[in-house]
Amino acid sequence: MKQMLYIIALCLGLASCADISFAMLYGGSGEYNFSNADLDTAYHIDEEKIHLFTVPSEDDTIHGMYLGDFSQLENDTIIVYLHGNGPSMDGFWSTVAVLANIGHQHRYGVVMYDYRGYGKSTGTTQNAASMAADYDAVMLWLEHRGLTSDRMVVFANSLGSLPAGPAAAGGSRITVEKLVMEVPQSSADVIMQNATGLSLPSSMITEYNFNLGQDMENYPGELLWMHAEEDDVAPVETARSAMRRHEGTYYREEVYPNVGHGLRWDIGNEEWTRVIHEFILN
Amino acid sequence: MSYKPFMKKSIWVILAAFVASCTPTKIVVPLEEGQVQVGATLGRPKINSGSLPLLGIYAAKGVSESTTAYGAAQLSSALFGAIQLDGGVVKSLRPSQGFTPGFSYSYGGNVFFSARDYAVRVYPEAGANMFWQRGPHILNVSVNSWVDPTWFLAEYGRGQILAPSLGAGYRLRYKWLEVQAEYKVVNPTREIHVPQAYVPSTLGLGGRGFYWGAAINF
């Protein structure tokens, strides 16, 4: 018995505080050279409508981008795009350009930003609290420029669903009334359990706990869930279980067969924008 | 879209693999009574186009001619704030004679403890080994399964009670030294899924990889 206690004490001493989140989150460098040369002509953005900005988030600086005229923030619908797990906003430039041009050229203002440790944003994203702080910093920037909840659409792609969930569940200073979840994850525990085949909680390896099913249960607004049947990054079964916990004012799901996590590229811009625009106008 | 280097991307898989019922088969042929073995194991589960290092240590003692008790700790998990211990016994059913294989079986348990929120999980396990021993050379085929008594805690009803593994290997037990190599197929009853990583599988199920071990006998 004494030996066993020694072993346990030794293991406790060996147990470090390393967190798996540093490996889950692929933040990297960003150039922020947003050029029409990278875009299909149908989705070009006038240079004067591309605005880069920074906001403070606790001790860090968040870099963001706004596409559109600032006057739109006061009187038009704005899409807040929470990007996926790529190094920086650079990888999502073509996506936000499409969003800005849904309906007709420069129809919607679009905001996007890099989480801590992504692109030029300083610091490191470690947990739900840092994600929430970064989101709130951008919300504050938008609020000061006149954006109100009835004109805001939050669009979360993959990793972006992590800050979007708690925000929709009441954690947003500008209340979320319309939310698009595109290829979202479901929960940190599900990721752990899918990776191990055991009923292990994610706390075994990370403090980054999230539960989008719980968030959707607490989100009263409108939800559009878009997913791919063959998604090998965010399995459709568990995402479906999480999204269908939503009991808000409106729910729509679009699940596409024979396509993967890169949904927009797989289904094409025409179908992608059709569904999103119908939801925005709903 | 560019990504960070392979190792950084794959730490998830390290954690996934070491817990996925794939600790190496430590003892196949029970030790002699009173004999003590201290060793280290290195799991190399495959991920993407490479393999990953999962390090563990163990100690075993022959408590009788036919029974060996062992205890082990997985060091890779400790790095991320989880204590993973396992222990059990291996019992001989019959020795190997010529081409006639010997048999042994094992049972024990695995304990996981989170240093973050003190969550605990306990997974009993049982296994059987068929082996051929000729002098210092031992060939083995092993089956093992962890039992998940808290399968119902898995989200969205995705838990499974059994987490089996299959292995085949060779070990050299020569005087004070024992070395082993084993190829294992783990969790072949379900799809192992790690975001943004490819886990080589068997017919789309489970994971697989080589496991190595080295030990000193006293």
Short mmCIF file of C-alpha atoms in Angstrom, two decimals:
data_model
loop_
_atom_site.label_atom_id
_atom_site.label_comp_id
_atom_site.label_asym_id
_atom_site.label_seq_id
_atom_site.Cartn_x
_atom_site.Cartn_y
_atom_site.Cartn_z
CA MET A 1 0.00 0.00 0.00
CA LYS A 2 2.81 2.37 0.91
CA GLN A 3 4.53 1.59 -2.40
CA MET A 4 1.34 2.37 -4.25
CA LEU A 5 1.08 5.73 -2.51
CA TYR A 6 4.67 6.48 -3.51
CA ILE A 7 3.87 5.63 -7.10
CA ILE A 8 0.81 7.85 -7.11
CA ALA A 9 2.77 10.69 -5.52
CA LEU A 10 5.50 10.27 -8.13
CA CYS A 11 2.98 10.37 -10.97
CA LEU A 12 1.35 13.47 -9.53
CA GLY A 13 4.77 15.07 -9.48
CA LEU A 14 5.38 14.05 -13.06
CA ALA A 15 2.02 15.30 -14.26
CA SER A 16 2.69 18.59 -15.97
CA CYS A 17 0.29 21.30 -17.00
CA ALA A 18 0.86 21.02 -20.73
CA ASP A 19 -2.38 21.50 -22.59
CA ILE A 20 -3.38 19.85 -25.81
CA SER A 21 -5.03 23.03 -27.02
CA PHE A 22 -1.70 24.29 -28.33
CA ALA A 23 -1.71 21.39 -30.73
CA MET A 24 -5.38 21.64 -31.65
CA LEU A 25 -5.20 25.28 -32.63
CA TYR A 26 -3.18 25.88 -35.76
CA GLY A 27 -2.57 29.60 -35.49
CA GLY A 28 0.21 30.82 -37.75
CA SER A 29 1.53 33.82 -39.58
CA GLY A 30 -0.57 36.08 -41.73
CA GLU A 31 0.37 38.46 -44.54
CA TYR A 32 -2.95 40.27 -44.88
CA ASN A 33 -2.36 41.03 -48.54
CA PHE A 34 -5.99 40.86 -49.55
CA SER A 35 -6.06 41.14 -53.31
CA ASN A 36 -8.68 40.77 -56.00
CA ALA A 37 -6.12 38.80 -57.95
CA ASP A 38 -7.03 35.88 -55.70
CA LEU A 39 -10.76 36.17 -56.35
CA ASP A 40 -13.20 35.19 -59.03
CA THR A 41 -14.28 38.37 -60.80
CA ALA A 42 -17.83 37.91 -59.55
CA TYR A 43 -16.59 38.44 -56.00
CA HIS A 44 -14.20 41.34 -56.36
CA ILE A 45 -14.04 43.83 -53.50
CA ASP A 46 -13.31 47.51 -54.12
CA GLU A 47 -10.03 48.39 -52.42
CA GLU A 48 -11.58 51.30 -50.55
CA LYS A 49 -13.98 48.88 -48.91
CA ILE A 50 -11.21 46.79 -47.35
CA HIS A 51 -10.46 48.06 -43.85
CA LEU A 52 -7.95 46.50 -41.48
CA PHE A 53 -8.29 47.31 -37.81
CA THR A 54 -6.94 46.31 -34.43
CA VAL A 55 -8.68 46.06 -31.06
CA PRO A 56 -7.29 45.31 -27.59
CA SER A 57 -8.32 42.04 -25.99
CA GLU A 58 -7.07 41.90 -22.42
CA ASP A 59 -3.28 42.17 -22.82
CA ASP A 60 -3.30 41.17 -26.47
CA THR A 61 -4.03 42.85 -29.77
CA ILE A 62 -6.55 41.39 -32.16
CA HIS A 63 -6.23 42.09 -35.88
CA GLY A 64 -9.41 42.23 -37.88
CA MET A 65 -10.82 43.15 -41.24
CA TYR A 66 -14.00 44.88 -42.25
CA LEU A 67 -15.33 44.71 -45.80
CA GLY A 68 -17.82 47.42 -46.71
CA ASP A 69 -18.63 51.03 -45.94
CA PHE A 70 -18.58 52.09 -42.31
CA SER A 71 -22.02 53.61 -42.81
CA GLN A 72 -23.37 50.09 -43.29
CA LEU A 73 -22.52 49.36 -39.67
CA GLU A 74 -25.17 51.86 -38.63
CA ASN A 75 -27.99 50.83 -40.92
CA ASP A 76 -27.36 47.58 -42.80
CA THR A 77 -26.97 43.86 -42.20
CA ILE A 78 -23.46 42.87 -41.15
CA ILE A 79 -22.02 39.37 -41.22
CA VAL A 80 -19.55 38.53 -38.46
CA TYR A 81 -17.42 35.70 -39.84
CA LEU A 82 -15.62 33.50 -37.30
CA HIS A 83 -13.03 31.63 -39.28
CA GLY A 84 -11.89 28.04 -39.09
CA ASN A 85 -8.66 26.45 -37.96
CA GLY A 86 -6.22 27.91 -40.47
CA PRO A 87 -3.14 29.99 -39.69
CA SER A 88 -4.81 33.35 -40.30
CA MET A 89 -7.53 35.34 -42.04
CA ASP A 90 -5.51 34.98 -45.24
CA GLY A 91 -6.97 31.54 -45.86
CA PHE A 92 -10.53 32.84 -45.58
CA TRP A 93 -10.25 35.90 -47.81
CA SER A 94 -12.05 34.30 -50.72
CA THR A 95 -14.87 33.16 -48.42
CA VAL A 96 -15.59 36.56 -46.92
CA ALA A 97 -15.41 38.09 -50.38
CA VAL A 98 -18.21 35.74 -51.46
CA LEU A 99 -20.22 36.62 -48.36
CA ALA A 100 -19.82 40.35 -49.00
CA ASN A 101 -21.18 39.90 -52.52
CA ILE A 102 -24.18 37.68 -51.78
CA GLY A 103 -27.17 39.07 -53.69
CA HIS A 104 -25.20 41.75 -55.48
CA GLN A 105 -21.80 43.39 -55.29
CA HIS A 106 -20.96 44.76 -51.87
CA ARG A 107 -24.40 43.79 -50.57
CA TYR A 108 -23.26 42.97 -47.06
CA GLY A 109 -20.63 44.30 -44.71
CA VAL A 110 -18.45 41.50 -43.37
CA VAL A 111 -16.24 41.47 -40.30
CA MET A 112 -13.55 38.87 -39.70
CA TYR A 113 -10.72 38.74 -37.18
CA ASP A 114 -7.84 36.54 -36.11
CA TYR A 115 -8.01 34.90 -32.72
CA ARG A 116 -4.99 35.22 -30.43
CA GLY A 117 -2.01 33.47 -31.93
CA TYR A 118 -3.53 33.49 -35.42
CA GLY A 119 -2.12 35.79 -38.06
CA LYS A 120 -0.82 39.02 -36.56
CA SER A 121 -2.96 38.80 -33.43
CA THR A 122 -0.71 38.54 -30.41
CA GLY A 123 -0.81 36.01 -27.61
CA THR A 124 -2.07 32.45 -27.63
CA THR A 125 -5.56 31.04 -27.77
CA GLN A 126 -5.81 28.69 -24.82
CA ASN A 127 -9.38 28.26 -23.74
CA ALA A 128 -12.97 29.40 -24.04
CA ALA A 129 -12.25 32.50 -21.98
CA SER A 130 -9.61 33.85 -24.36
CA MET A 131 -11.84 33.09 -27.36
CA ALA A 132 -14.74 34.88 -25.66
CA ALA A 133 -12.56 37.88 -24.82
CA ASP A 134 -11.40 38.22 -28.44
CA TYR A 135 -14.97 37.96 -29.69
CA ASP A 136 -16.11 40.55 -27.18
CA ALA A 137 -13.34 42.94 -28.21
CA VAL A 138 -14.62 42.86 -31.77
CA MET A 139 -18.23 43.18 -30.61
CA LEU A 140 -17.25 46.29 -28.68
CA TRP A 141 -15.67 47.72 -31.83
CA LEU A 142 -18.88 46.99 -33.75
CA GLU A 143 -21.15 48.31 -31.02
CA HIS A 144 -19.30 51.63 -30.94
CA ARG A 145 -19.87 51.94 -34.68
CA GLY A 146 -23.58 51.42 -34.40
CA LEU A 147 -24.23 47.74 -35.07
CA THR A 148 -27.35 46.38 -33.41
CA SER A 149 -28.50 42.82 -32.86
CA ASP A 150 -31.33 42.94 -35.39
CA ARG A 151 -28.81 43.59 -38.19
CA MET A 152 -26.10 41.13 -37.17
CA VAL A 153 -25.58 37.63 -38.60
CA VAL A 154 -22.90 35.52 -36.93
CA PHE A 155 -21.37 33.02 -39.32
CA ALA A 156 -19.18 30.35 -37.68
CA ASN A 157 -17.02 28.05 -39.75
CA SER A 158 -15.65 24.92 -38.04
CA LEU A 159 -13.37 26.20 -35.24
CA GLY A 160 -15.35 29.43 -35.32
CA SER A 161 -18.23 27.48 -33.80
CA LEU A 162 -16.33 27.38 -30.50
CA PRO A 163 -16.63 31.10 -29.75
CA ALA A 164 -19.97 31.31 -31.59
CA GLY A 165 -21.72 28.80 -29.33
CA PRO A 166 -21.26 30.61 -26.01
CA ALA A 167 -21.86 33.94 -27.73
CA ALA A 168 -25.22 32.75 -29.07
CA ALA A 169 -26.10 31.31 -25.67
CA GLY A 170 -26.11 34.75 -24.13
CA GLY A 171 -22.44 35.66 -24.08
CA SER A 172 -22.55 38.38 -26.71
CA ARG A 173 -22.85 42.09 -25.89
CA ILE A 174 -24.72 42.41 -29.20
CA THR A 175 -27.34 39.68 -28.87
CA VAL A 176 -27.05 37.01 -31.54
CA GLU A 177 -30.37 36.61 -33.33
CA LYS A 178 -29.16 34.89 -36.49
CA LEU A 179 -26.47 32.23 -36.42
CA VAL A 180 -24.98 30.13 -39.19
CA MET A 181 -23.04 27.08 -38.04
CA GLU A 182 -21.04 25.71 -40.95
CA VAL A 183 -19.36 22.33 -40.34
CA PRO A 184 -19.21 22.86 -36.56
CA GLN A 185 -17.68 20.56 -33.99
CA SER A 186 -19.91 19.34 -31.17
CA SER A 187 -17.99 19.21 -27.89
CA ALA A 188 -14.49 18.80 -26.51
CA ASP A 189 -15.54 15.55 -24.88
CA VAL A 190 -16.75 14.17 -28.19
CA ILE A 191 -13.39 14.92 -29.80
CA MET A 192 -11.63 13.14 -26.95
CA GLN A 193 -13.99 10.18 -27.07
CA ASN A 194 -13.84 9.85 -30.85
CA ALA A 195 -10.06 9.84 -30.64
CA THR A 196 -9.77 7.30 -27.85
CA GLY A 197 -12.80 5.08 -28.11
CA LEU A 198 -13.30 5.50 -24.37
CA SER A 199 -15.57 7.57 -22.16
CA LEU A 200 -12.73 9.91 -21.22
CA PRO A 201 -13.50 13.58 -20.54
CA SER A 202 -11.48 16.19 -22.39
CA SER A 203 -10.16 17.47 -19.05
CA MET A 204 -7.62 14.66 -19.23
CA ILE A 205 -5.69 16.65 -21.79
CA THR A 206 -7.04 20.18 -22.07
CA GLU A 207 -8.74 22.94 -20.13
CA TYR A 208 -10.48 24.03 -23.33
CA ASN A 209 -13.92 22.68 -22.64
CA PHE A 210 -16.76 23.48 -24.99
CA ASN A 211 -20.22 22.02 -25.52
CA LEU A 212 -22.07 23.36 -28.53
CA GLY A 213 -25.12 21.18 -27.85
CA GLN A 214 -25.56 22.89 -24.51
CA ASP A 215 -25.01 26.26 -26.17
CA MET A 216 -27.64 25.56 -28.82
CA GLU A 217 -30.08 24.54 -26.12
CA ASN A 218 -29.59 27.97 -24.57
CA TYR A 219 -29.73 29.92 -27.84
CA PRO A 220 -33.21 31.33 -28.51
CA GLY A 221 -32.52 32.88 -31.92
CA GLU A 222 -32.50 31.59 -35.50
CA LEU A 223 -30.10 28.85 -36.54
CA LEU A 224 -28.91 27.61 -39.90
CA TRP A 225 -26.74 24.49 -39.69
CA MET A 226 -24.78 23.49 -42.81
CA HIS A 227 -22.73 20.31 -42.86
CA ALA A 228 -21.19 17.62 -45.04
CA GLU A 229 -22.01 13.93 -44.80
CA GLU A 230 -18.39 12.97 -45.45
CA ASP A 231 -16.86 15.48 -43.07
CA ASP A 232 -13.73 13.91 -41.61
CA VAL A 233 -12.89 16.87 -39.39
CA ALA A 234 -16.22 17.45 -37.68
CA PRO A 235 -18.27 14.23 -37.83
CA VAL A 236 -21.80 14.87 -38.99
CA GLU A 237 -23.46 12.52 -36.49
CA THR A 238 -22.32 14.33 -33.38
CA ALA A 239 -22.71 17.76 -34.97
CA ARG A 240 -26.29 16.83 -35.82
CA SER A 241 -26.95 15.75 -32.25
CA ALA A 242 -25.57 19.02 -30.95
CA MET A 243 -27.36 21.31 -33.43
CA ARG A 244 -30.72 19.60 -33.03
CA ARG A 245 -30.74 20.55 -29.39
CA HIS A 246 -31.61 24.03 -30.60
CA GLU A 247 -35.16 25.02 -29.70
CA GLY A 248 -35.08 28.63 -30.78
CA THR A 249 -37.36 30.64 -33.03
CA TYR A 250 -36.21 29.10 -36.32
CA TYR A 251 -34.13 26.10 -37.30
CA ARG A 252 -32.90 24.97 -40.69
CA GLU A 253 -30.36 22.30 -41.55
CA GLU A 254 -28.69 21.64 -44.86
CA VAL A 255 -26.60 18.47 -44.93
CA TYR A 256 -24.94 17.58 -48.22
CA PRO A 257 -24.03 14.03 -49.28
CA ASN A 258 -20.70 13.14 -50.89
CA VAL A 259 -18.92 16.29 -49.77
CA GLY A 260 -16.35 17.05 -47.08
CA HIS A 261 -15.27 19.69 -44.61
CA GLY A 262 -14.49 22.23 -47.33
CA LEU A 263 -18.20 22.65 -47.87
CA ARG A 264 -18.26 25.80 -49.98
CA TRP A 265 -15.69 24.47 -52.40
CA ASP A 266 -17.48 21.13 -52.65
CA ILE A 267 -21.05 22.33 -53.18
CA GLY A 268 -20.14 25.47 -55.12
CA ASN A 269 -20.75 29.13 -54.43
CA GLU A 270 -24.17 29.16 -56.08
CA GLU A 271 -25.75 26.64 -53.70
CA TRP A 272 -23.77 27.92 -50.73
CA THR A 273 -24.87 31.52 -51.19
CA ARG A 274 -28.45 30.54 -52.04
CA VAL A 275 -28.96 28.84 -48.69
CA ILE A 276 -27.22 31.55 -46.70
CA HIS A 277 -29.06 34.36 -48.42
CA GLU A 278 -32.43 32.69 -47.87
CA PHE A 279 -31.57 32.44 -44.19
CA ILE A 280 -30.45 36.04 -43.92
CA LEU A 281 -33.61 37.29 -45.60
CA ASN A 282 -35.87 34.96 -43.59
CA MET B 1 -3.91 26.54 -46.55
CA SER B 2 -0.65 25.82 -44.75
CA TYR B 3 -0.37 24.09 -41.44
CA LYS B 4 2.16 23.86 -38.69
CA PRO B 5 4.65 21.05 -38.58
CA PHE B 6 3.60 17.45 -38.26
CA MET B 7 4.42 16.94 -34.61
CA LYS B 8 2.44 19.89 -33.42
CA LYS B 9 -0.55 18.76 -35.37
CA SER B 10 -0.32 15.28 -34.03
CA ILE B 11 -0.17 15.66 -30.30
CA TRP B 12 -3.88 14.92 -30.17
CA VAL B 13 -3.09 11.59 -31.67
CA ILE B 14 -0.44 10.84 -29.13
CA LEU B 15 -3.06 11.21 -26.49
CA ALA B 16 -5.59 9.33 -28.52
CA ALA B 17 -3.32 6.43 -29.12
CA PHE B 18 -1.98 5.95 -25.66
CA VAL B 19 -5.38 5.71 -24.17
CA ALA B 20 -6.98 3.68 -26.89
CA SER B 21 -6.45 0.38 -25.12
CA CYS B 22 -3.09 0.11 -26.76
CA THR B 23 -0.54 -0.11 -24.04
CA PRO B 24 1.89 -2.84 -25.03
CA THR B 25 1.46 -6.39 -23.86
CA LYS B 26 4.02 -6.33 -21.10
CA ILE B 27 4.25 -9.92 -19.98
CA VAL B 28 3.33 -12.90 -22.15
CA VAL B 29 5.18 -15.71 -20.40
CA PRO B 30 5.10 -15.32 -16.61
CA LEU B 31 8.42 -14.66 -14.90
CA GLU B 32 10.10 -17.13 -12.62
CA GLU B 33 9.02 -17.00 -9.01
CA GLY B 34 10.80 -14.15 -7.24
CA GLN B 35 12.13 -12.69 -10.49
CA VAL B 36 11.70 -8.96 -10.95
CA GLN B 37 11.53 -7.19 -14.29
CA VAL B 38 11.77 -3.44 -14.78
CA GLY B 39 11.27 -2.02 -18.23
CA ALA B 40 10.16 0.70 -20.54
CA THR B 41 7.75 0.53 -23.44
CA LEU B 42 7.54 2.64 -26.54
CA GLY B 43 4.35 2.66 -28.51
CA ARG B 44 4.53 3.75 -32.13
CA PRO B 45 0.94 4.05 -33.31
CA LYS B 46 0.69 5.21 -36.88
CA ILE B 47 -0.61 8.64 -37.69
CA ASN B 48 -0.65 10.40 -41.04
CA SER B 49 2.48 9.09 -42.77
CA GLY B 50 4.51 8.50 -39.61
CA SER B 51 4.42 7.08 -36.13
CA LEU B 52 4.37 8.62 -32.70
CA PRO B 53 6.29 7.94 -29.49
CA LEU B 54 4.28 6.86 -26.46
CA LEU B 55 6.51 6.16 -23.52
CA GLY B 56 5.70 4.06 -20.50
CA ILE B 57 7.50 2.32 -17.66
CA TYR B 58 6.59 -0.82 -15.79
CA ALA B 59 7.71 -3.25 -13.13
CA ALA B 60 6.73 -6.89 -12.81
CA LYS B 61 7.42 -9.65 -10.31
CA GLY B 62 6.94 -13.37 -10.44
CA VAL B 63 4.83 -14.01 -7.38
CA SER B 64 4.66 -17.74 -8.06
CA GLU B 65 5.76 -20.14 -10.77
CA SER B 66 2.66 -19.44 -12.77
CA THR B 67 1.69 -15.89 -11.78
CA THR B 68 3.35 -12.56 -12.46
CA ALA B 69 2.05 -9.25 -11.16
CA TYR B 70 2.83 -5.96 -12.89
CA GLY B 71 2.27 -2.25 -12.53
CA ALA B 72 2.87 0.48 -15.08
CA ALA B 73 2.65 4.19 -15.72
CA GLN B 74 2.24 5.96 -19.04
CA LEU B 75 4.55 8.96 -19.11
CA SER B 76 3.14 10.54 -22.26
CA SER B 77 -0.19 11.19 -20.56
CA ALA B 78 1.49 12.73 -17.52
CA LEU B 79 2.91 15.38 -19.84
CA PHE B 80 -0.62 16.62 -20.44
CA GLY B 81 -1.85 16.50 -16.90
CA ALA B 82 -3.41 13.05 -16.81
CA ILE B 83 -2.13 10.28 -14.62
CA GLN B 84 -2.48 6.91 -16.29
CA LEU B 85 -1.62 3.82 -14.26
CA ASP B 86 -2.29 0.21 -14.95
CA GLY B 87 -1.71 -2.98 -13.08
CA GLY B 88 -2.66 -6.61 -13.16
CA VAL B 89 -1.52 -10.19 -13.21
CA VAL B 90 -0.53 -12.66 -15.89
CA LYS B 91 -1.17 -16.33 -15.22
CA SER B 92 0.19 -19.30 -17.08
CA LEU B 93 -2.27 -21.91 -18.29
CA ARG B 94 0.24 -24.23 -19.93
CA PRO B 95 3.81 -23.87 -21.17
CA SER B 96 4.88 -24.08 -24.77
CA GLN B 97 6.28 -27.47 -25.86
CA GLY B 98 7.85 -27.80 -29.29
CA PHE B 99 5.36 -26.59 -31.85
CA THR B 100 2.55 -26.85 -29.34
CA PRO B 101 1.77 -23.36 -28.15
CA GLY B 102 1.57 -22.29 -24.55
CA PHE B 103 -1.21 -20.17 -23.19
CA SER B 104 -1.51 -17.48 -20.57
CA TYR B 105 -4.15 -15.01 -19.59
CA SER B 106 -4.15 -11.69 -17.86
CA TYR B 107 -6.48 -9.35 -16.08
CA GLY B 108 -6.08 -6.01 -14.45
CA GLY B 109 -7.18 -2.43 -14.60
CA ASN B 110 -6.29 1.01 -15.90
CA VAL B 111 -6.85 4.21 -13.99
CA PHE B 112 -6.95 7.71 -15.45
CA PHE B 113 -6.90 10.75 -13.24
CA SER B 114 -7.17 14.32 -14.49
CA ALA B 115 -4.99 16.78 -12.63
CA ARG B 116 -7.28 19.55 -13.94
CA ASP B 117 -10.66 18.64 -12.54
CA TYR B 118 -9.85 15.40 -10.71
CA ALA B 119 -12.01 13.36 -13.05
CA VAL B 120 -11.34 9.64 -12.68
CA ARG B 121 -11.97 6.79 -15.07
CA VAL B 122 -11.28 3.13 -14.38
CA TYR B 123 -11.12 0.53 -17.13
CA PRO B 124 -10.73 -3.13 -16.22
CA GLU B 125 -9.03 -5.26 -18.83
CA ALA B 126 -8.56 -8.92 -19.64
CA GLY B 127 -6.50 -10.69 -22.24
CA ALA B 128 -5.18 -14.00 -23.48
CA ASN B 129 -1.85 -14.93 -25.02
CA MET B 130 -0.84 -17.83 -27.20
CA PHE B 131 2.93 -18.23 -27.40
CA TRP B 132 5.71 -20.40 -28.68
CA GLN B 133 8.85 -20.40 -26.56
CA ARG B 134 12.14 -21.92 -27.67
CA GLY B 135 15.05 -21.06 -25.43
CA PRO B 136 15.19 -17.29 -25.12
CA HIS B 137 12.87 -16.72 -28.10
CA ILE B 138 9.17 -16.11 -27.62
CA LEU B 139 6.60 -15.56 -30.35
CA ASN B 140 3.16 -14.49 -29.27
CA VAL B 141 -0.32 -13.74 -30.52
CA SER B 142 -2.40 -11.81 -28.02
CA VAL B 143 -5.91 -10.53 -27.64
CA ASN B 144 -6.96 -8.05 -25.04
CA SER B 145 -9.96 -5.94 -24.26
CA TRP B 146 -10.56 -3.03 -22.02
CA VAL B 147 -13.98 -2.77 -20.45
CA ASP B 148 -15.56 0.65 -20.25
CA PRO B 149 -17.93 0.56 -17.27
CA THR B 150 -18.75 4.23 -17.81
CA TRP B 151 -19.57 3.88 -21.50
CA PHE B 152 -22.84 5.69 -20.82
CA LEU B 153 -20.90 8.84 -19.97
CA ALA B 154 -19.75 9.14 -23.59
CA GLU B 155 -21.66 11.94 -25.26
CA TYR B 156 -24.56 11.30 -27.61
CA GLY B 157 -24.69 7.61 -26.76
CA ARG B 158 -21.51 6.78 -28.61
CA GLY B 159 -19.83 4.79 -25.86
CA GLN B 160 -18.90 1.13 -26.27
CA ILE B 161 -18.44 -1.34 -23.45
CA LEU B 162 -15.49 -3.16 -25.02
CA ALA B 163 -12.31 -1.70 -26.50
CA PRO B 164 -10.42 -4.68 -27.89
CA SER B 165 -6.96 -4.99 -29.37
CA LEU B 166 -5.07 -7.70 -31.25
CA GLY B 167 -1.32 -8.11 -31.30
CA ALA B 168 1.44 -10.34 -32.59
CA GLY B 169 5.04 -10.05 -31.54
CA TYR B 170 8.43 -11.40 -30.74
CA ARG B 171 10.40 -11.11 -27.53
CA LEU B 172 13.85 -12.18 -26.49
CA ARG B 173 14.22 -13.11 -22.84
CA TYR B 174 17.91 -13.73 -22.31
CA LYS B 175 19.32 -13.76 -18.80
CA TRP B 176 19.02 -10.22 -17.46
CA LEU B 177 17.64 -8.75 -20.66
CA GLU B 178 14.24 -8.83 -22.32
CA VAL B 179 13.36 -6.96 -25.49
CA GLN B 180 10.10 -7.08 -27.36
CA ALA B 181 8.46 -5.94 -30.56
CA GLU B 182 4.76 -6.20 -31.21
CA TYR B 183 2.38 -5.12 -33.91
CA LYS B 184 -1.03 -4.16 -32.61
CA VAL B 185 -4.41 -3.41 -34.05
CA VAL B 186 -6.35 -1.37 -31.51
CA ASN B 187 -10.04 -0.71 -31.18
CA PRO B 188 -11.02 -2.47 -34.43
CA THR B 189 -14.69 -2.20 -33.50
CA ARG B 190 -14.99 1.52 -34.06
CA GLU B 191 -13.68 4.35 -36.13
CA ILE B 192 -10.92 6.34 -34.47
CA HIS B 193 -11.34 9.95 -35.43
CA VAL B 194 -8.89 12.77 -34.86
CA PRO B 195 -9.67 16.20 -36.34
CA GLN B 196 -7.38 17.20 -39.19
CA ALA B 197 -5.30 14.02 -38.93
CA TYR B 198 -5.31 10.69 -40.73
CA VAL B 199 -5.28 7.61 -38.54
CA PRO B 200 -4.29 4.49 -40.55
CA SER B 201 -6.89 1.85 -39.82
CA THR B 202 -7.89 -1.69 -40.63
CA LEU B 203 -10.86 -1.72 -42.98
CA GLY B 204 -11.69 1.78 -41.78
CA LEU B 205 -11.73 0.81 -38.12
CA GLY B 206 -9.36 1.31 -35.19
CA GLY B 207 -5.70 2.20 -35.27
CA ARG B 208 -2.48 0.22 -35.57
CA GLY B 209 1.21 0.42 -34.98
CA PHE B 210 4.40 -1.12 -33.62
CA TYR B 211 5.13 -1.30 -29.93
CA TRP B 212 8.56 -1.84 -28.50
CA GLY B 213 9.86 -2.68 -25.08
CA ALA B 214 13.09 -3.27 -23.23
CA ALA B 215 13.49 -4.56 -19.70
CA ILE B 216 16.02 -5.76 -17.20
CA ASN B 217 15.46 -8.91 -15.18
CA PHE B 218 16.71 -9.20 -11.63
#
